[in-house]
Short mmCIF file of C-alpha atoms in Angstrom, two decimals:
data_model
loop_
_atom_site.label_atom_id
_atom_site.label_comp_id
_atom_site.label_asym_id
_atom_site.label_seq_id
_atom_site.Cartn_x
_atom_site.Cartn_y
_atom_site.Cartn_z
CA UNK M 1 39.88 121.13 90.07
CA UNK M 2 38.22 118.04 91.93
CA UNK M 3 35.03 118.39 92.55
CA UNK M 4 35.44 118.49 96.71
CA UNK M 5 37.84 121.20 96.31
CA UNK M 6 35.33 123.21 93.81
CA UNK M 7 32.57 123.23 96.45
CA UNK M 8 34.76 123.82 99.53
CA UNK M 9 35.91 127.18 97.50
CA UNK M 10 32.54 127.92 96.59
CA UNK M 11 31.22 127.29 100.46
CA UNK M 12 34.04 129.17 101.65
CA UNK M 13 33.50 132.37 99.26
CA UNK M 14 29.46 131.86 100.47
CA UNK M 15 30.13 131.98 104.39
CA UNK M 16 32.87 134.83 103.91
CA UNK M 17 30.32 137.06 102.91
CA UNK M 18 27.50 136.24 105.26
CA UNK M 19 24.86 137.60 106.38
CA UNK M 20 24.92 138.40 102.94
CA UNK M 21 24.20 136.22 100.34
CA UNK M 22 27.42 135.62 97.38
CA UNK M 23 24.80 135.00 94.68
CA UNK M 24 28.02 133.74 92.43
CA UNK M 25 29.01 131.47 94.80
CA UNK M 26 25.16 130.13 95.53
CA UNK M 27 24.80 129.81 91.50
CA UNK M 28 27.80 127.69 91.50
CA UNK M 29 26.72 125.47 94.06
CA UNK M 30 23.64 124.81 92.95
CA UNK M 31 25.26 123.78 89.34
CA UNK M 32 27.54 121.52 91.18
CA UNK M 33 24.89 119.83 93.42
CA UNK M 34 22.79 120.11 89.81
CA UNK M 35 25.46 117.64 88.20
CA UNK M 36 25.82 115.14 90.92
CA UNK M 37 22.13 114.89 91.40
CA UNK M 38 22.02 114.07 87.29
CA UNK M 39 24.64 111.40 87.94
CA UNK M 40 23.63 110.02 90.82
CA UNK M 41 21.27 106.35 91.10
CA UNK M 42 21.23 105.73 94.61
CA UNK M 43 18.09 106.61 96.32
CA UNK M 44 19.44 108.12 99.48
CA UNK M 45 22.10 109.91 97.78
CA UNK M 46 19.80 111.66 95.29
CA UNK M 47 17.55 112.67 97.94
CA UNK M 48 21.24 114.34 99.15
CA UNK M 49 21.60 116.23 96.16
CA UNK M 50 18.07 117.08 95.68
CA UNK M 51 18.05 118.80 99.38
CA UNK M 52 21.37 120.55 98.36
CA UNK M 53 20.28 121.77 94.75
CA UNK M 54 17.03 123.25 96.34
CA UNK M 55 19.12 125.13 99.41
CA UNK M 56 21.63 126.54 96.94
CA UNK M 57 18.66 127.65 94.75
CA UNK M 58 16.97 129.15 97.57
CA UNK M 59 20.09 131.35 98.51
CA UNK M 60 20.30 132.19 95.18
CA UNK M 61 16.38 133.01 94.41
CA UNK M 62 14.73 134.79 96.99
CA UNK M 63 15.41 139.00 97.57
CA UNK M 64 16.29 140.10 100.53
CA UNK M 65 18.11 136.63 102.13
CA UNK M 66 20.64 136.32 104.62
CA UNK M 67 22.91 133.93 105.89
CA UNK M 68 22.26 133.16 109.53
CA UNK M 69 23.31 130.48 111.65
CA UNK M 70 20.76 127.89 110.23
CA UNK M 71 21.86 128.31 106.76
CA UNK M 72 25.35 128.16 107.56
CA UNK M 73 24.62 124.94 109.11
CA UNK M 74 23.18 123.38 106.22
CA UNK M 75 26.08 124.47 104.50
CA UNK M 76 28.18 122.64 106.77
CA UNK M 77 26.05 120.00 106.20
CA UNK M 78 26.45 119.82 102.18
CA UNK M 79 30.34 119.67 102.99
CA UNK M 80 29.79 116.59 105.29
CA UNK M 81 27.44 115.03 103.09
CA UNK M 82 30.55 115.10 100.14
CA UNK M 83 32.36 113.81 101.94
CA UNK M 84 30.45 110.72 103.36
CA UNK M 85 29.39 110.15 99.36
CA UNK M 86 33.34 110.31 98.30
CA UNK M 87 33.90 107.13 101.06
CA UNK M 88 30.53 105.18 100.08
CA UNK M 89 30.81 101.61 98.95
CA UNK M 90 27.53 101.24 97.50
CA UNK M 91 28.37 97.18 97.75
CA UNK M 92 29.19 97.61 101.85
CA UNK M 93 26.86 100.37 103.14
CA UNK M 94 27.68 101.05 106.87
CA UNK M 95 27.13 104.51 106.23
CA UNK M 96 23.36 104.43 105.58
CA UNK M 97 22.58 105.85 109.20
CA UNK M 98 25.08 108.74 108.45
CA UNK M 99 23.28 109.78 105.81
CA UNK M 100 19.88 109.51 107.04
CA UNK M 101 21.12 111.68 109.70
CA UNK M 102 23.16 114.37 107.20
CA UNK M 103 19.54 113.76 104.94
CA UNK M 104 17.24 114.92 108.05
CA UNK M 105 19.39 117.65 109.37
CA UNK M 106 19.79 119.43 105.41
CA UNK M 107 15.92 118.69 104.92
CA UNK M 108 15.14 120.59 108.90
CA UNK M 109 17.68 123.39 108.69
CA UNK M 110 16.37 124.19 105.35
CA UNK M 111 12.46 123.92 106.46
CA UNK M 112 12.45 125.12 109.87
CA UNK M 113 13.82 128.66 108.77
CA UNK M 114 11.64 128.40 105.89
CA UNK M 115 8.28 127.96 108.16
CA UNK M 116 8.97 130.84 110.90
CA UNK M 117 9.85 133.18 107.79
CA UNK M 118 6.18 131.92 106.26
CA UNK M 119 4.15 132.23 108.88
CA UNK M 120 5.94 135.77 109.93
CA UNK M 121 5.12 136.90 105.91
CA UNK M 122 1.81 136.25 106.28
CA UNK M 123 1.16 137.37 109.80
CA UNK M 124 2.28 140.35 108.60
CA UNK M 125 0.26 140.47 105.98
CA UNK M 126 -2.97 139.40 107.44
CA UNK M 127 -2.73 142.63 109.50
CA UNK M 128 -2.18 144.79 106.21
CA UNK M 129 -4.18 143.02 103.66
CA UNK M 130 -4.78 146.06 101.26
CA UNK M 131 -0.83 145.77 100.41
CA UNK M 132 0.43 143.05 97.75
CA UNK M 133 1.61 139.67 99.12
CA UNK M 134 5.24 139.43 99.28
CA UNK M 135 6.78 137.31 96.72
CA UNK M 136 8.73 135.88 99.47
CA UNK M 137 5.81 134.11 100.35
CA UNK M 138 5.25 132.26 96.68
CA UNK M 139 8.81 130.98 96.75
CA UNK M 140 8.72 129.97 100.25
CA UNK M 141 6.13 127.59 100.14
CA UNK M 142 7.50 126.32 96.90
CA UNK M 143 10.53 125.89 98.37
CA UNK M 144 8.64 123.60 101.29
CA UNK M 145 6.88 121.54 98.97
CA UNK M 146 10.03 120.55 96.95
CA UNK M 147 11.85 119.56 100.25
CA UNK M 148 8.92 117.49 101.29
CA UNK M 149 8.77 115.76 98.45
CA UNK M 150 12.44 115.17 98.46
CA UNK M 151 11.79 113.51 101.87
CA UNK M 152 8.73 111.84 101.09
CA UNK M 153 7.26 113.72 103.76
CA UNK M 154 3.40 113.34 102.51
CA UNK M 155 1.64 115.80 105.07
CA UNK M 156 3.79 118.76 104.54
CA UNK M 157 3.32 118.52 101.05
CA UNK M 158 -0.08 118.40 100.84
CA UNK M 159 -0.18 121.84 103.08
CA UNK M 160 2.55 123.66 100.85
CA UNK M 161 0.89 122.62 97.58
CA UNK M 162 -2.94 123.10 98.85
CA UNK M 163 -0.71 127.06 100.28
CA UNK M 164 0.19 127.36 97.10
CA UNK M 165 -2.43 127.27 95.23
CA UNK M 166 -4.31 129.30 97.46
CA UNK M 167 -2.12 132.42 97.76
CA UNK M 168 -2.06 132.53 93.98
CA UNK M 169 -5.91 132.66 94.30
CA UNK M 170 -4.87 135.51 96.51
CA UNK M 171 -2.47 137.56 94.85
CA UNK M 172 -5.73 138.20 92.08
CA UNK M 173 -8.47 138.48 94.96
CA UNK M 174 -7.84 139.30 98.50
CA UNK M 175 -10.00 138.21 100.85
CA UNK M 176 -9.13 139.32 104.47
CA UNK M 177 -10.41 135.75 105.95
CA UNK M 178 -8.74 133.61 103.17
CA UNK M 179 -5.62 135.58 104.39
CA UNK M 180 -6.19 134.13 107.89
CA UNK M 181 -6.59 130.60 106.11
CA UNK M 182 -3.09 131.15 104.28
CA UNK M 183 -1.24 131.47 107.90
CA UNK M 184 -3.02 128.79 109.44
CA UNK M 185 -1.96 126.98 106.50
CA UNK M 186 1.25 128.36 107.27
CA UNK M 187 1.23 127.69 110.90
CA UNK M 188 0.12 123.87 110.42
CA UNK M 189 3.35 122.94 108.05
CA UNK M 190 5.27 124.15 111.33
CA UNK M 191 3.23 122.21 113.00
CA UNK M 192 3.90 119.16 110.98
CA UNK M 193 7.51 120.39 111.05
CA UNK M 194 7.99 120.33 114.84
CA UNK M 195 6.56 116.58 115.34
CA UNK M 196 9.03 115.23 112.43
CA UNK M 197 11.62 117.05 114.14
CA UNK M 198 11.47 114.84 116.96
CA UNK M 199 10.33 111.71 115.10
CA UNK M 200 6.39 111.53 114.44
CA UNK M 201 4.95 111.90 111.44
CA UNK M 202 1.47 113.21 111.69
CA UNK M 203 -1.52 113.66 109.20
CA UNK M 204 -2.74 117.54 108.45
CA UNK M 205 -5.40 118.56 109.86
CA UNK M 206 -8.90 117.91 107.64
CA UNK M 207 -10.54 121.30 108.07
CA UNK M 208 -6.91 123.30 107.43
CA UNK M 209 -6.80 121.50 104.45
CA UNK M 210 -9.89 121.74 103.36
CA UNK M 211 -9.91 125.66 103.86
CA UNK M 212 -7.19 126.39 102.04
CA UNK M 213 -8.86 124.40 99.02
CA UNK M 214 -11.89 126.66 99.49
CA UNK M 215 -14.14 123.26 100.89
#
């Protein structure tokens, strides 16, 4: 089977199921994306595959997922992004602005829904602190620091990895106020978020980093 038609199958059996997630189908995926990522040498293009190995993984990893309208986007998205690599000349490349554009919409459906379900964890959370932090919360912000790096986007890193570390802190110690810190942490990468969105890239903010490293 070509590889086009294995991931328009595999899409296909995902969305048929939706809202829930076909955790066969998401494995697959993410095997297929897996391989062309290995294979590929472009830069653009392996950011492509990166972006689509991490949403497939996502699906796959996290309990309790769904497939809304966002993720059925990015989806979409994956398809498109095929197909644009199946026509690329990578000796005539008129199609770098389509693939910036199928890059930045994978990378935003992806983070967006990733950042409301964050700070909406930990929200929750910070008003019940005496109950264990879901593990939603670890894999989210994992999740938002692989797709930054996949974009290069520096500031939204920095927040998800400085997050990171800091809820591990909390899942042996919690501290009612570092809690706070975690969802302003949280709350700044959709900051961040919403200015790349509409084409600014801005710088964290010093003290919200420097809280969440305990400064």
């Amino acid at each position: 089977m070509e590889v086009r038609a294995q991931f328009e199958s595999h899409v296909l059996a995902l969305l048929r199921q939706r809202p829930a997630v076909n955790l066969q189908a998401a494995r697959e995926l993410e095997l297929l994306c897996q391989r062309q990522l290995d294979a590929e040498t472009l830069a653009g293009w392996r950011t492509f595959w990166s972006l689509a190995t991490h949403f497939f993984e996502g699906l796959r990893l996290a309990p309790n997922r769904s497939i809304q309208e966002p993720e059925a986007n990015a989806a979409s998205q994956v398809l498109s992004g095929l197909q644009l690599r199946e026509q690329f000349n990578a000796h005539d490349k008129p199609m770098d602005d389509s693939l910036q554009v199928i890059n930045h919409l994978l990378f935003l459906e992806q983070a967006d829904v990733i950042s409301q379900r964050l700070v909406s964890i930990l929200n929750d959370w910070s008003e019940s602190p005496e109950s264990d932090l879901p593990i939603e919360a670890q894999l989210d912000v994992q999740s938002m620091a692989q797709l930054a790096e996949d974009v290069q986007l520096t500031a939204v890193q920095q927040v998800a990895d400085s997050l990171a570390v800091q809820l591990a802190r909390l899942r042996a110690k919690r501290v009612a106020d570092d809690i706070k810190t975690s969802l302003s942490g949280a709350q700044e990468v959709s900051r961040l978020l919403q200015h790349f969105a509409v084409g600014s890239v801005r710088e964290p903010q010093p003290q919200v980093l420097a809280a969440l490293k305990g400064e």
